[in-house]
Short mmCIF file of C-alpha atoms and ligand atoms in Angstrom, two decimals:
data_model
loop_
_atom_site.label_atom_id
_atom_site.label_comp_id
_atom_site.label_asym_id
_atom_site.label_seq_id
_atom_site.Cartn_x
_atom_site.Cartn_y
_atom_site.Cartn_z
CA UNK A 24 15.21 94.92 96.86
CA UNK A 25 17.18 91.79 96.09
CA UNK A 26 18.33 92.98 92.65
CA UNK A 27 19.25 96.36 94.14
CA UNK A 28 21.45 94.58 96.67
CA UNK A 29 22.97 92.34 93.97
CA UNK A 30 23.72 95.37 91.85
CA UNK A 31 25.54 97.01 94.75
CA UNK A 32 27.62 93.91 95.46
CA UNK A 33 28.39 93.64 91.76
CA UNK A 34 29.44 97.31 91.70
CA UNK A 35 31.81 96.87 94.69
CA UNK A 36 33.22 93.69 93.21
CA UNK A 37 34.02 95.31 89.84
CA UNK A 38 35.46 98.45 91.47
CA UNK A 39 37.65 96.31 93.73
CA UNK A 40 38.84 94.28 90.78
CA UNK A 41 39.73 97.40 88.77
CA UNK A 42 41.62 98.94 91.70
CA UNK A 43 43.62 95.70 92.13
CA UNK A 44 44.46 95.57 88.42
CA UNK A 45 45.64 99.19 88.44
CA UNK A 46 47.67 98.59 91.61
CA UNK A 47 49.38 95.48 90.23
CA UNK A 48 50.11 97.22 86.91
CA UNK A 49 51.56 100.18 88.79
CA UNK A 50 53.85 97.96 90.87
CA UNK A 51 55.08 96.25 87.74
CA UNK A 52 56.00 99.61 86.19
CA UNK A 53 57.85 100.48 89.39
CA UNK A 54 59.81 97.26 89.32
CA UNK A 55 60.71 97.59 85.69
CA UNK A 56 61.94 101.17 85.42
CA UNK A 57 60.55 104.08 87.39
CA UNK A 58 59.66 107.04 85.16
CA UNK A 59 62.03 109.05 87.41
CA UNK A 60 64.98 106.86 86.48
CA UNK A 61 64.09 106.97 82.78
CA UNK A 62 64.04 110.76 82.92
CA UNK A 63 67.33 110.93 84.78
CA UNK A 64 68.89 108.58 82.26
CA UNK A 65 67.75 110.72 79.33
CA UNK A 66 69.13 113.83 81.04
CA UNK A 67 72.40 112.03 81.73
CA UNK A 68 72.79 111.15 78.04
CA UNK A 69 72.01 114.70 76.87
CA UNK A 70 73.89 116.74 79.46
CA UNK A 71 76.89 114.56 80.26
CA UNK A 72 77.48 112.52 77.13
CA UNK A 73 76.14 114.28 74.00
CA UNK A 74 77.04 117.72 75.35
CA UNK A 75 80.68 116.58 75.73
CA UNK A 76 80.86 115.46 72.12
CA UNK A 77 80.17 111.70 72.10
CA UNK A 78 78.31 111.13 68.82
CA UNK A 79 78.42 107.36 68.22
CA UNK A 80 74.74 106.44 67.78
CA UNK A 81 75.10 102.89 69.10
CA UNK A 82 76.86 104.09 72.24
CA UNK A 83 74.19 106.71 72.91
CA UNK A 84 71.44 104.16 72.33
CA UNK A 85 73.06 101.66 74.71
CA UNK A 86 73.38 104.33 77.42
CA UNK A 87 69.71 105.17 76.92
CA UNK A 88 68.71 101.53 77.32
CA UNK A 89 70.87 100.11 80.12
CA UNK A 90 69.34 100.77 83.53
CA UNK A 91 72.42 101.96 85.37
CA UNK A 92 70.57 102.12 88.71
CA UNK A 93 70.37 98.31 88.69
CA UNK A 94 74.19 98.10 88.75
CA UNK A 95 74.76 100.19 91.90
CA UNK A 96 74.04 99.36 95.56
CA UNK A 97 70.46 100.25 96.63
CA UNK A 98 71.55 103.21 98.74
CA UNK A 99 73.18 104.89 95.71
CA UNK A 100 70.34 104.25 93.25
CA UNK A 101 69.16 107.86 93.31
CA UNK A 102 72.67 108.97 92.35
CA UNK A 103 73.14 106.36 89.61
CA UNK A 104 72.75 108.90 86.77
CA UNK A 105 74.91 111.62 88.32
CA UNK A 106 78.16 112.84 86.81
CA UNK A 107 80.62 110.89 89.00
CA UNK A 108 81.79 107.37 89.87
CA UNK A 109 80.08 105.48 92.74
CA UNK A 110 81.23 102.82 95.21
CA UNK A 111 80.14 99.25 94.39
CA UNK A 112 81.67 97.52 97.44
CA UNK A 113 85.02 95.76 98.00
CA UNK A 114 86.74 99.15 97.69
CA UNK A 115 85.88 99.32 93.95
CA UNK A 116 83.86 101.79 91.88
CA UNK A 117 81.57 101.97 88.86
CA UNK A 118 83.05 104.53 86.43
CA UNK A 119 81.52 107.94 85.72
CA UNK A 120 78.96 107.61 82.87
CA UNK A 121 80.96 109.92 80.56
CA UNK A 122 84.11 107.79 80.92
CA UNK A 123 82.12 104.63 80.07
CA UNK A 124 80.70 106.39 76.99
CA UNK A 125 84.05 107.81 75.87
CA UNK A 126 85.94 104.52 76.26
CA UNK A 127 83.23 102.62 74.39
CA UNK A 128 83.04 105.21 71.61
CA UNK A 129 86.80 105.19 70.86
CA UNK A 130 86.61 101.43 70.26
CA UNK A 131 84.53 102.32 67.17
CA UNK A 132 82.41 99.15 67.37
CA UNK A 133 80.15 98.18 64.48
CA UNK A 134 78.30 95.19 65.96
CA UNK A 135 80.11 92.01 64.93
CA UNK A 136 83.02 92.28 67.36
CA UNK A 137 84.30 89.95 70.05
CA UNK A 138 85.36 92.17 72.95
CA UNK A 139 87.43 91.52 76.07
CA UNK A 140 86.92 93.61 79.20
CA UNK A 141 89.31 93.56 82.16
CA UNK A 142 87.64 94.63 85.43
CA UNK A 143 83.96 93.57 85.36
CA UNK A 144 83.16 95.41 88.61
CA UNK A 145 79.42 96.12 88.63
CA UNK A 146 78.90 94.68 85.14
CA UNK A 147 77.63 98.04 83.77
CA UNK A 148 80.36 98.55 81.17
CA UNK A 149 79.92 94.92 80.06
CA UNK A 150 76.16 95.51 79.66
CA UNK A 151 76.81 98.59 77.49
CA UNK A 152 79.20 96.56 75.32
CA UNK A 153 76.72 93.67 75.24
CA UNK A 154 74.10 95.94 73.65
CA UNK A 155 76.50 96.88 70.87
CA UNK A 156 78.81 94.00 69.95
CA UNK A 157 78.46 90.29 69.30
CA UNK A 158 80.09 88.84 72.40
CA UNK A 159 81.74 90.21 75.53
CA UNK A 160 84.25 88.26 77.60
CA UNK A 161 84.87 89.96 80.92
CA UNK A 162 87.28 89.15 83.76
CA UNK A 163 87.04 90.28 87.40
CA UNK A 164 89.67 89.51 90.03
CA UNK A 165 87.43 89.99 93.10
CA UNK A 166 85.39 86.82 93.55
CA UNK A 167 82.32 88.49 95.15
CA UNK A 168 82.07 91.11 92.39
CA UNK A 169 82.57 88.62 89.57
CA UNK A 170 79.88 86.29 90.89
CA UNK A 171 77.43 89.11 91.59
CA UNK A 172 77.82 90.60 88.10
CA UNK A 173 77.49 87.20 86.47
CA UNK A 174 74.14 86.67 88.25
CA UNK A 175 72.89 90.20 87.55
CA UNK A 176 73.74 90.10 83.84
CA UNK A 177 72.06 86.73 83.50
CA UNK A 178 68.97 87.92 85.42
CA UNK A 179 68.77 90.93 83.09
CA UNK A 180 68.75 88.58 80.11
CA UNK A 181 72.21 89.16 78.59
CA UNK A 182 73.16 85.96 76.76
CA UNK A 183 76.21 87.37 74.95
CA UNK A 184 78.32 88.21 78.02
CA UNK A 185 80.65 85.66 79.63
CA UNK A 186 82.03 86.56 83.07
CA UNK A 187 84.99 84.84 84.70
CA UNK A 188 86.78 85.38 88.00
CA UNK A 189 90.52 85.62 87.45
CA UNK A 190 93.51 87.85 86.80
CA UNK A 191 92.86 89.91 83.68
CA UNK A 192 96.53 90.87 83.23
CA UNK A 193 96.94 87.58 81.37
CA UNK A 194 93.92 88.16 79.12
CA UNK A 195 91.78 85.19 78.00
CA UNK A 196 93.83 83.21 75.49
CA UNK A 197 91.21 80.57 74.55
CA UNK A 198 88.91 83.22 73.13
CA UNK A 199 91.55 85.44 71.53
CA UNK A 200 92.15 87.29 69.28
CA UNK A 201 89.78 90.08 70.31
CA UNK A 202 88.56 92.80 67.97
CA UNK A 203 88.58 95.19 70.91
CA UNK A 204 89.92 95.21 74.47
CA UNK A 205 88.77 97.58 77.21
CA UNK A 206 90.61 97.76 80.52
CA UNK A 207 88.84 99.47 83.43
CA UNK A 208 91.58 99.22 86.07
CA UNK A 209 94.99 100.84 85.72
CA UNK A 210 98.31 98.96 85.46
CA UNK A 211 101.63 100.86 85.53
CA UNK A 212 102.41 99.53 82.03
CA UNK A 213 100.45 97.96 79.16
CA UNK A 214 100.22 94.17 79.74
CA UNK A 215 102.09 92.28 76.99
CA UNK A 216 99.51 89.40 76.88
CA UNK A 217 96.74 91.91 76.07
CA UNK A 218 98.75 93.36 73.16
CA UNK A 219 99.29 89.81 71.86
CA UNK A 220 95.60 88.94 72.14
CA UNK A 221 94.48 91.97 70.12
CA UNK A 222 93.34 91.05 66.59
CA UNK A 223 94.79 92.64 63.46
CA UNK A 224 93.03 96.01 63.06
CA UNK A 225 91.85 95.74 66.68
CA UNK A 226 91.64 98.58 69.20
CA UNK A 227 92.44 98.62 72.90
CA UNK A 228 91.54 101.34 75.41
CA UNK A 229 93.40 101.29 78.73
CA UNK A 230 94.24 103.64 81.62
CA UNK A 231 97.98 103.49 82.30
CA UNK A 232 100.17 104.93 85.04
CA UNK A 233 100.64 105.40 88.76
CA UNK A 234 97.58 106.19 90.88
CA UNK A 235 97.43 109.97 90.50
CA UNK A 236 98.86 110.38 87.02
CA UNK A 237 97.10 107.97 84.71
CA UNK A 238 96.42 108.53 81.04
CA UNK A 239 93.74 106.90 78.96
CA UNK A 240 95.63 105.36 76.05
CA UNK A 241 94.22 104.06 72.74
CA UNK A 242 96.20 101.34 70.95
CA UNK A 243 95.58 100.21 67.38
CA UNK A 244 97.20 97.12 65.84
CA UNK A 245 98.05 97.36 62.15
CA UNK A 246 100.19 94.82 60.27
CA UNK A 247 101.25 93.38 63.59
CA UNK A 248 102.53 96.73 64.86
CA UNK A 249 100.96 98.71 67.68
CA UNK A 250 100.47 102.45 67.54
CA UNK A 251 99.33 104.28 70.64
CA UNK A 252 97.96 107.68 71.50
CA UNK A 253 97.09 109.31 74.83
CA UNK A 254 93.55 110.67 75.08
CA UNK A 255 92.87 112.31 78.44
CA UNK A 256 94.12 112.14 82.05
CA UNK A 257 91.99 109.81 84.20
CA UNK A 258 91.80 108.20 87.63
CA UNK A 259 91.02 104.48 87.88
CA UNK A 260 91.50 101.89 90.62
CA UNK A 261 94.82 100.04 90.16
CA UNK A 262 95.11 96.71 88.37
CA UNK A 263 95.79 94.14 91.07
CA UNK A 264 97.51 90.79 91.36
CA UNK A 265 95.92 87.87 93.23
CA UNK A 266 98.10 88.62 96.29
CA UNK A 267 96.80 92.21 96.51
CA UNK A 268 99.96 93.79 95.02
CA UNK A 269 99.49 96.15 92.08
CA UNK A 270 100.77 95.70 88.54
N1 SAH B 330 83.95 98.19 84.42
C1 SAH B 330 83.53 98.31 85.77
C2 SAH B 330 84.45 99.23 86.56
C3 SAH B 330 84.99 98.49 87.70
S1 SAH B 330 86.33 99.22 88.57
C4 SAH B 330 82.07 98.73 85.88
O1 SAH B 330 81.44 99.00 84.84
O2 SAH B 330 81.52 98.75 86.98
C5 SAH B 330 87.65 98.16 88.13
C6 SAH B 330 87.52 96.71 88.47
O3 SAH B 330 88.74 96.07 88.09
C7 SAH B 330 87.36 96.40 89.96
O4 SAH B 330 86.18 95.69 90.16
C8 SAH B 330 88.60 95.57 90.31
O5 SAH B 330 88.34 94.55 91.26
C9 SAH B 330 88.96 94.98 88.96
N2 SAH B 330 90.36 94.52 88.82
C10 SAH B 330 91.48 95.04 89.38
N3 SAH B 330 92.56 94.33 89.00
C11 SAH B 330 92.11 93.34 88.17
C12 SAH B 330 92.76 92.28 87.45
N4 SAH B 330 94.08 92.05 87.52
N5 SAH B 330 91.97 91.46 86.70
C13 SAH B 330 90.63 91.64 86.63
N6 SAH B 330 89.97 92.61 87.29
C14 SAH B 330 90.70 93.47 88.05
#
């Protein structure tokens, strides 16, 4: 009788233990990256990025790895892999995935570069760059956004991204020259300090123009001279001054 009873208790104990282990393991998977998000991300890369002609292997790999849903507010997480920009608070937006991919691809990064980003926003573009190049310096003018991205990128384990709150129009002289510069807010003209801080052979991608008629422009510096070419029409938030005026 006694051993029968002991066996039953033992059975319940082991079953309970197994159920708890499975439950905890399941929760950990959920926290890390839901299979649903992983699937959506793969579909995003195939249907929105590869299908539109982005071929750079490192860019595609970075887009496959970076969990975009962690860079958007909770209520938009289900839409994080959709084909459009999303609000991130403070009147700002995270760019459409294709635009992030295209802008990164035209920089033609190989892996050893020091890159400057103007307009940290959610930190997503910085994370993509962080997967590919050696170091990313990124500047955000809105205090709340800059601080939030700095914390998020550090929590996610990025050690090669430096975030600062400030006015990106002036660039970041102490760390210049930069092998590549990416601007994710639109000034009416190309900021002179950014041209100066571009290294020889360096590339800069920037949206330029008034709010409804911006063009994505690629600049390349060769023998001190800058050549530029327009790529596609785009719509970005304006580049702002500290007093709220636009550049
Ligand atoms: N790269 C971002 C996109 C953010 S939208 C992402 O991946 O989420 C553009 C950002 O540029 C906004 O957060 C806006 O606050 C910021 N911005 C506007 N003017 C700026 C300036 N002069 N210097 C730095 N950041 C600026």
